[in-house]
Amino acid sequence: MSYRSIAVYAGTDPQGSPALSAAIDLATRMDAHLIGVAAETMPPIYFGFDADAVAGELYASEREAAEHRLVAAEEMFRVRVPKTIGIEWHGFVGDPVDSLIGVAHRADLLVVPNWRSLVLSSSPRTIDAGALALSAGRPVLALGENTPAFDPRTILIAWKNTREARRAVADALPFLSTASKVVAMTISEGDEGLERLNLDSLVAWLKRHGVNAQPEFVVTEGGYADIVASWARANDIDLIVSGAYGHSRMREWLLGGMTRDLVEAHDLNRLLCN
């Protein structure tokens, strides 16, 4: 089992993109097709009254410059990717997340760089991996910063018997099937009997797919949103697999939650699915 088509946000500097390095490694190991994506966000242009002509000219000039940067990025992408990998390129003048959603139907997996280290040449905007996972309909691999190579040998599954988590585990099977250690963690929310039964059922399901997972049941007094990330750091986990936004995104923004905590865990590799 493997991903047959991988889309990566290479940005307008593919030559120095760690996300592209990881995607090239994955495409090579899985014999996958590789889709490069970059986006240039147009800056807002403010003028007073009766300045439509000037604003139009400035917008046209800025857009032409953005399109030139995208053409240069495509050239760098094609040079950097080995000839043994089948490729395609999509450059957009627009929002990076919307651009990735636009090509999501062509890919089995979306790979995005660490949000804090991403720099877009025309805008300070960054890629929100949570927003991408919420709308793309594909698993999103959000890479952590300072990740020298992506080859997940130890994987932590953040398990709760929800649609999002079930989808995440199924989408992660290409990684889970080649890992040397898989831990399935449930953080109790009070119904321990049912939660343990659901965790055991997941472990049995994984075993039928050739994945031997170790169950980890955590009972806590509260404040469980950051337990997954903290446990992953303490145990040198290469990848966290998690459903995204089991609660509404507004609720997580207001009250906090595991998805928000994982989206902000910029030092960890995360596979997020909705």
CSV table of C-alpha atoms in Angstrom, one decimal:
chain,number,residue,atom,x,y,z
A,1,MET,CA,0.0,0.0,0.0
A,2,SER,CA,1.4,3.4,-0.9
A,3,TYR,CA,0.4,6.9,-2.1
A,4,ARG,CA,0.4,7.0,-5.9
A,5,SER,CA,0.2,10.8,-6.2
A,6,ILE,CA,1.7,13.4,-3.9
A,7,ALA,CA,1.1,17.1,-4.0
A,8,VAL,CA,3.7,19.4,-2.3
A,9,TYR,CA,3.7,23.1,-1.6
A,10,ALA,CA,7.1,23.9,-3.0
A,11,GLY,CA,6.6,27.7,-3.0
A,12,THR,CA,8.4,30.1,-5.1
A,13,ASP,CA,11.8,28.8,-3.9
A,14,PRO,CA,11.7,25.1,-4.7
A,15,GLN,CA,15.5,25.0,-4.6
A,16,GLY,CA,15.5,25.6,-0.8
A,17,SER,CA,12.2,23.9,0.1
A,18,PRO,CA,12.5,21.2,2.8
A,19,ALA,CA,8.9,20.2,2.0
A,20,LEU,CA,10.0,19.4,-1.5
A,21,SER,CA,12.9,17.4,-0.2
A,22,ALA,CA,10.6,15.3,1.9
A,23,ALA,CA,8.1,14.9,-1.0
A,24,ILE,CA,10.9,13.8,-3.4
A,25,ASP,CA,12.0,11.2,-0.9
A,26,LEU,CA,8.4,9.9,-0.5
A,27,ALA,CA,7.8,9.9,-4.2
A,28,THR,CA,11.0,7.9,-4.8
A,29,ARG,CA,10.2,5.3,-2.1
A,30,MET,CA,6.6,4.9,-3.2
A,31,ASP,CA,7.1,5.3,-7.0
A,32,ALA,CA,4.6,8.1,-6.8
A,33,HIS,CA,3.7,10.9,-9.2
A,34,LEU,CA,4.8,14.3,-7.8
A,35,ILE,CA,2.7,17.5,-8.1
A,36,GLY,CA,4.5,20.8,-7.3
A,37,VAL,CA,2.4,23.8,-6.2
A,38,ALA,CA,3.2,27.4,-5.5
A,39,ALA,CA,1.1,30.5,-5.0
A,40,GLU,CA,1.7,34.2,-5.0
A,41,THR,CA,-0.7,36.3,-3.0
A,42,MET,CA,-1.4,39.7,-4.4
A,43,PRO,CA,-0.9,42.6,-1.9
A,44,PRO,CA,-3.8,44.9,-1.4
A,45,ILE,CA,-3.6,48.2,-3.3
A,46,TYR,CA,-5.1,51.3,-1.7
A,47,PHE,CA,-5.8,54.5,-3.6
A,48,GLY,CA,-8.0,57.5,-3.1
A,49,PHE,CA,-10.9,58.6,-5.3
A,50,ASP,CA,-10.4,58.9,-9.1
A,51,ALA,CA,-7.3,56.7,-9.0
A,52,ASP,CA,-8.8,53.7,-10.8
A,53,ALA,CA,-6.4,53.9,-13.7
A,54,VAL,CA,-3.3,54.1,-11.6
A,55,ALA,CA,-4.5,51.2,-9.3
A,56,GLY,CA,-5.2,49.1,-12.4
A,57,GLU,CA,-1.8,49.7,-13.8
A,58,LEU,CA,-0.1,48.9,-10.5
A,59,TYR,CA,-2.2,45.7,-10.1
A,60,ALA,CA,-1.2,44.6,-13.6
A,61,SER,CA,2.4,45.3,-12.9
A,62,GLU,CA,2.3,43.3,-9.6
A,63,ARG,CA,0.5,40.4,-11.2
A,64,GLU,CA,3.0,40.2,-14.0
A,65,ALA,CA,5.9,40.1,-11.5
A,66,ALA,CA,4.1,37.4,-9.6
A,67,GLU,CA,3.6,35.3,-12.7
A,68,HIS,CA,7.3,35.7,-13.6
A,69,ARG,CA,8.2,34.4,-10.1
A,70,LEU,CA,5.9,31.4,-10.6
A,71,VAL,CA,7.5,30.6,-14.0
A,72,ALA,CA,11.0,30.8,-12.4
A,73,ALA,CA,9.7,28.5,-9.6
A,74,GLU,CA,8.5,25.9,-12.0
A,75,GLU,CA,11.9,25.9,-13.7
A,76,MET,CA,13.6,25.3,-10.4
A,77,PHE,CA,11.1,22.6,-9.5
A,78,ARG,CA,11.7,20.7,-12.7
A,79,VAL,CA,15.5,21.0,-12.3
A,80,ARG,CA,15.5,19.8,-8.7
A,81,VAL,CA,13.2,16.7,-9.1
A,82,PRO,CA,15.0,13.6,-10.4
A,83,LYS,CA,14.0,12.6,-13.9
A,84,THR,CA,12.9,9.2,-12.6
A,85,ILE,CA,9.9,10.8,-11.0
A,86,GLY,CA,6.8,11.8,-13.0
A,87,ILE,CA,5.9,15.4,-12.3
A,88,GLU,CA,3.5,18.2,-13.0
A,89,TRP,CA,3.4,21.8,-11.8
A,90,HIS,CA,0.6,24.2,-10.8
A,91,GLY,CA,1.4,27.9,-10.1
A,92,PHE,CA,-1.4,30.2,-8.9
A,93,VAL,CA,-1.8,33.9,-8.2
A,94,GLY,CA,-3.9,33.5,-5.1
A,95,ASP,CA,-4.1,32.1,-1.6
A,96,PRO,CA,-1.8,29.1,-0.9
A,97,VAL,CA,-4.5,27.0,0.9
A,98,ASP,CA,-7.1,27.6,-1.8
A,99,SER,CA,-4.4,26.7,-4.4
A,100,LEU,CA,-3.7,23.4,-2.7
A,101,ILE,CA,-7.4,22.6,-2.3
A,102,GLY,CA,-7.7,23.3,-6.1
A,103,VAL,CA,-5.3,20.4,-6.9
A,104,ALA,CA,-6.3,18.1,-4.0
A,105,HIS,CA,-8.4,15.9,-6.2
A,106,ARG,CA,-5.3,15.0,-8.2
A,107,ALA,CA,-3.4,13.7,-5.1
A,108,ASP,CA,-3.5,11.0,-2.4
A,109,LEU,CA,-1.5,13.1,0.0
A,110,LEU,CA,-0.8,16.8,0.5
A,111,VAL,CA,2.6,17.8,1.9
A,112,VAL,CA,3.1,21.3,3.4
A,113,PRO,CA,6.1,22.9,5.1
A,114,ASN,CA,6.3,24.0,8.7
A,115,TRP,CA,4.0,27.0,9.0
A,116,ARG,CA,6.5,29.1,11.0
A,117,SER,CA,9.4,28.8,8.6
A,118,LEU,CA,7.3,29.3,5.4
A,119,VAL,CA,8.0,32.6,3.7
A,120,LEU,CA,6.0,33.8,0.7
A,121,SER,CA,7.8,36.3,-1.5
A,122,SER,CA,4.8,38.6,-1.9
A,123,SER,CA,3.0,38.2,1.4
A,124,PRO,CA,3.6,37.3,5.0
A,125,ARG,CA,0.7,34.8,4.8
A,126,THR,CA,1.3,31.2,5.9
A,127,ILE,CA,-0.3,27.9,5.3
A,128,ASP,CA,-2.8,26.8,7.9
A,129,ALA,CA,-2.6,23.0,7.9
A,130,GLY,CA,-5.8,22.8,9.9
A,131,ALA,CA,-7.8,24.8,7.4
A,132,LEU,CA,-6.3,22.8,4.6
A,133,ALA,CA,-7.2,19.5,6.2
A,134,LEU,CA,-10.7,20.7,6.9
A,135,SER,CA,-11.4,21.5,3.3
A,136,ALA,CA,-9.1,19.4,1.1
A,137,GLY,CA,-10.7,16.0,1.5
A,138,ARG,CA,-7.2,14.5,1.6
A,139,PRO,CA,-4.7,13.7,4.3
A,140,VAL,CA,-2.3,16.7,5.0
A,141,LEU,CA,1.3,16.0,6.0
A,142,ALA,CA,2.4,19.1,8.0
A,143,LEU,CA,6.1,18.8,8.4
A,144,GLY,CA,7.9,20.1,11.5
A,145,GLU,CA,10.8,22.5,11.3
A,146,ASN,CA,14.3,21.2,11.2
A,147,THR,CA,13.2,17.9,9.9
A,148,PRO,CA,16.3,16.6,8.1
A,149,ALA,CA,14.5,13.7,6.3
A,150,PHE,CA,11.0,12.3,6.5
A,151,ASP,CA,11.1,8.6,7.1
A,152,PRO,CA,8.6,7.9,9.9
A,153,ARG,CA,9.8,4.8,11.8
A,154,THR,CA,7.9,5.6,15.0
A,155,ILE,CA,4.2,6.7,14.8
A,156,LEU,CA,1.7,7.9,17.4
A,157,ILE,CA,-2.0,7.6,16.6
A,158,ALA,CA,-4.2,10.0,18.5
A,159,TRP,CA,-7.2,7.8,18.7
A,160,LYS,CA,-10.8,8.5,19.5
A,161,ASN,CA,-13.7,6.6,17.8
A,162,THR,CA,-14.8,9.5,15.6
A,163,ARG,CA,-15.2,9.9,11.9
A,164,GLU,CA,-12.1,12.1,11.6
A,165,ALA,CA,-9.9,9.7,13.5
A,166,ARG,CA,-11.1,6.7,11.6
A,167,ARG,CA,-10.4,8.5,8.4
A,168,ALA,CA,-6.9,9.5,9.6
A,169,VAL,CA,-5.9,6.0,10.5
A,170,ALA,CA,-7.1,4.6,7.1
A,171,ASP,CA,-5.3,7.4,5.2
A,172,ALA,CA,-2.1,6.8,7.2
A,173,LEU,CA,-1.8,3.1,6.3
A,174,PRO,CA,1.0,3.6,3.8
A,175,PHE,CA,3.1,5.1,6.7
A,176,LEU,CA,1.8,2.7,9.4
A,177,SER,CA,2.6,-0.4,7.3
A,178,THR,CA,6.3,0.4,7.1
A,179,ALA,CA,6.9,1.8,10.6
A,180,SER,CA,8.9,-0.1,13.2
A,181,LYS,CA,6.8,1.1,16.1
A,182,VAL,CA,3.2,2.2,16.2
A,183,VAL,CA,1.5,3.5,19.4
A,184,ALA,CA,-2.3,4.0,19.5
A,185,MET,CA,-3.2,6.4,22.2
A,186,THR,CA,-6.6,7.2,23.7
A,187,ILE,CA,-7.0,10.0,26.3
A,188,SER,CA,-10.0,9.1,28.5
A,189,GLU,CA,-12.8,11.6,28.6
A,190,GLY,CA,-14.7,9.6,31.3
A,191,ASP,CA,-16.2,6.5,29.7
A,192,GLU,CA,-13.2,4.2,30.3
A,193,GLY,CA,-15.0,0.9,29.5
A,194,LEU,CA,-16.1,2.0,26.1
A,195,GLU,CA,-12.9,3.9,25.3
A,196,ARG,CA,-10.7,0.9,26.1
A,197,LEU,CA,-13.0,-1.3,24.0
A,198,ASN,CA,-12.7,1.1,21.0
A,199,LEU,CA,-8.9,1.2,21.5
A,200,ASP,CA,-8.6,-2.6,21.5
A,201,SER,CA,-10.8,-2.7,18.4
A,202,LEU,CA,-8.5,-0.3,16.6
A,203,VAL,CA,-5.4,-2.4,17.5
A,204,ALA,CA,-7.2,-5.5,16.2
A,205,TRP,CA,-8.2,-3.7,13.0
A,206,LEU,CA,-4.6,-2.5,12.5
A,207,LYS,CA,-3.3,-6.0,13.0
A,208,ARG,CA,-5.5,-7.3,10.2
A,209,HIS,CA,-3.7,-4.8,8.0
A,210,GLY,CA,-0.2,-6.1,9.1
A,211,VAL,CA,0.4,-3.3,11.7
A,212,ASN,CA,1.3,-4.3,15.2
A,213,ALA,CA,0.2,-1.3,17.4
A,214,GLN,CA,0.9,-0.9,21.1
A,215,PRO,CA,-2.2,0.5,23.0
A,216,GLU,CA,-1.6,3.5,25.3
A,217,PHE,CA,-4.5,4.5,27.5
A,218,VAL,CA,-4.2,7.8,29.3
A,219,VAL,CA,-6.3,8.9,32.3
A,220,THR,CA,-5.9,12.6,33.2
A,221,GLU,CA,-7.6,15.1,35.4
A,222,GLY,CA,-8.0,17.5,32.5
A,223,GLY,CA,-6.1,19.8,30.1
A,224,TYR,CA,-5.6,16.9,27.7
A,225,ALA,CA,-5.3,19.0,24.5
A,226,ASP,CA,-1.5,19.1,24.7
A,227,ILE,CA,-0.9,15.5,26.0
A,228,VAL,CA,-0.4,14.0,22.5
A,229,ALA,CA,2.2,16.5,21.4
A,230,SER,CA,4.0,16.3,24.8
A,231,TRP,CA,4.0,12.5,24.7
A,232,ALA,CA,5.3,12.5,21.1
A,233,ARG,CA,8.2,14.8,22.1
A,234,ALA,CA,9.1,12.8,25.1
A,235,ASN,CA,9.2,9.5,23.2
A,236,ASP,CA,10.9,10.7,20.0
A,237,ILE,CA,7.9,10.1,17.7
A,238,ASP,CA,8.5,10.7,14.0
A,239,LEU,CA,4.9,11.3,13.1
A,240,ILE,CA,1.6,12.0,14.8
A,241,VAL,CA,-1.6,10.7,13.0
A,242,SER,CA,-4.7,12.6,14.1
A,243,GLY,CA,-8.2,13.5,13.0
A,244,ALA,CA,-8.7,17.2,12.6
A,245,TYR,CA,-11.5,19.3,14.1
A,246,GLY,CA,-13.8,16.7,15.7
A,247,HIS,CA,-15.4,19.8,17.3
A,248,SER,CA,-16.2,22.9,15.3
A,249,ARG,CA,-13.3,25.0,14.4
A,250,MET,CA,-14.8,28.0,16.1
A,251,ARG,CA,-15.1,26.0,19.3
A,252,GLU,CA,-11.4,25.1,19.1
A,253,TRP,CA,-10.5,28.7,18.4
A,254,LEU,CA,-12.4,29.9,21.4
A,255,LEU,CA,-11.7,27.1,24.0
A,256,GLY,CA,-8.7,25.3,22.7
A,257,GLY,CA,-8.5,21.7,21.6
A,258,MET,CA,-6.2,19.0,20.3
A,259,THR,CA,-6.3,20.0,16.6
A,260,ARG,CA,-5.3,23.6,17.4
A,261,ASP,CA,-2.5,22.3,19.7
A,262,LEU,CA,-1.2,20.0,16.9
A,263,VAL,CA,-1.5,22.6,14.2
A,264,GLU,CA,0.7,24.9,16.4
A,265,ALA,CA,3.2,22.1,17.2
A,266,HIS,CA,5.6,23.3,14.6
A,267,ASP,CA,8.4,21.1,15.8
A,268,LEU,CA,6.5,17.8,15.0
A,269,ASN,CA,5.5,16.0,11.9
A,270,ARG,CA,1.7,15.6,11.8
A,271,LEU,CA,-0.7,13.8,9.5
A,272,LEU,CA,-4.1,15.6,9.8
A,273,CYS,CA,-7.3,14.4,8.3
A,274,ASN,CA,-11.0,15.5,8.4
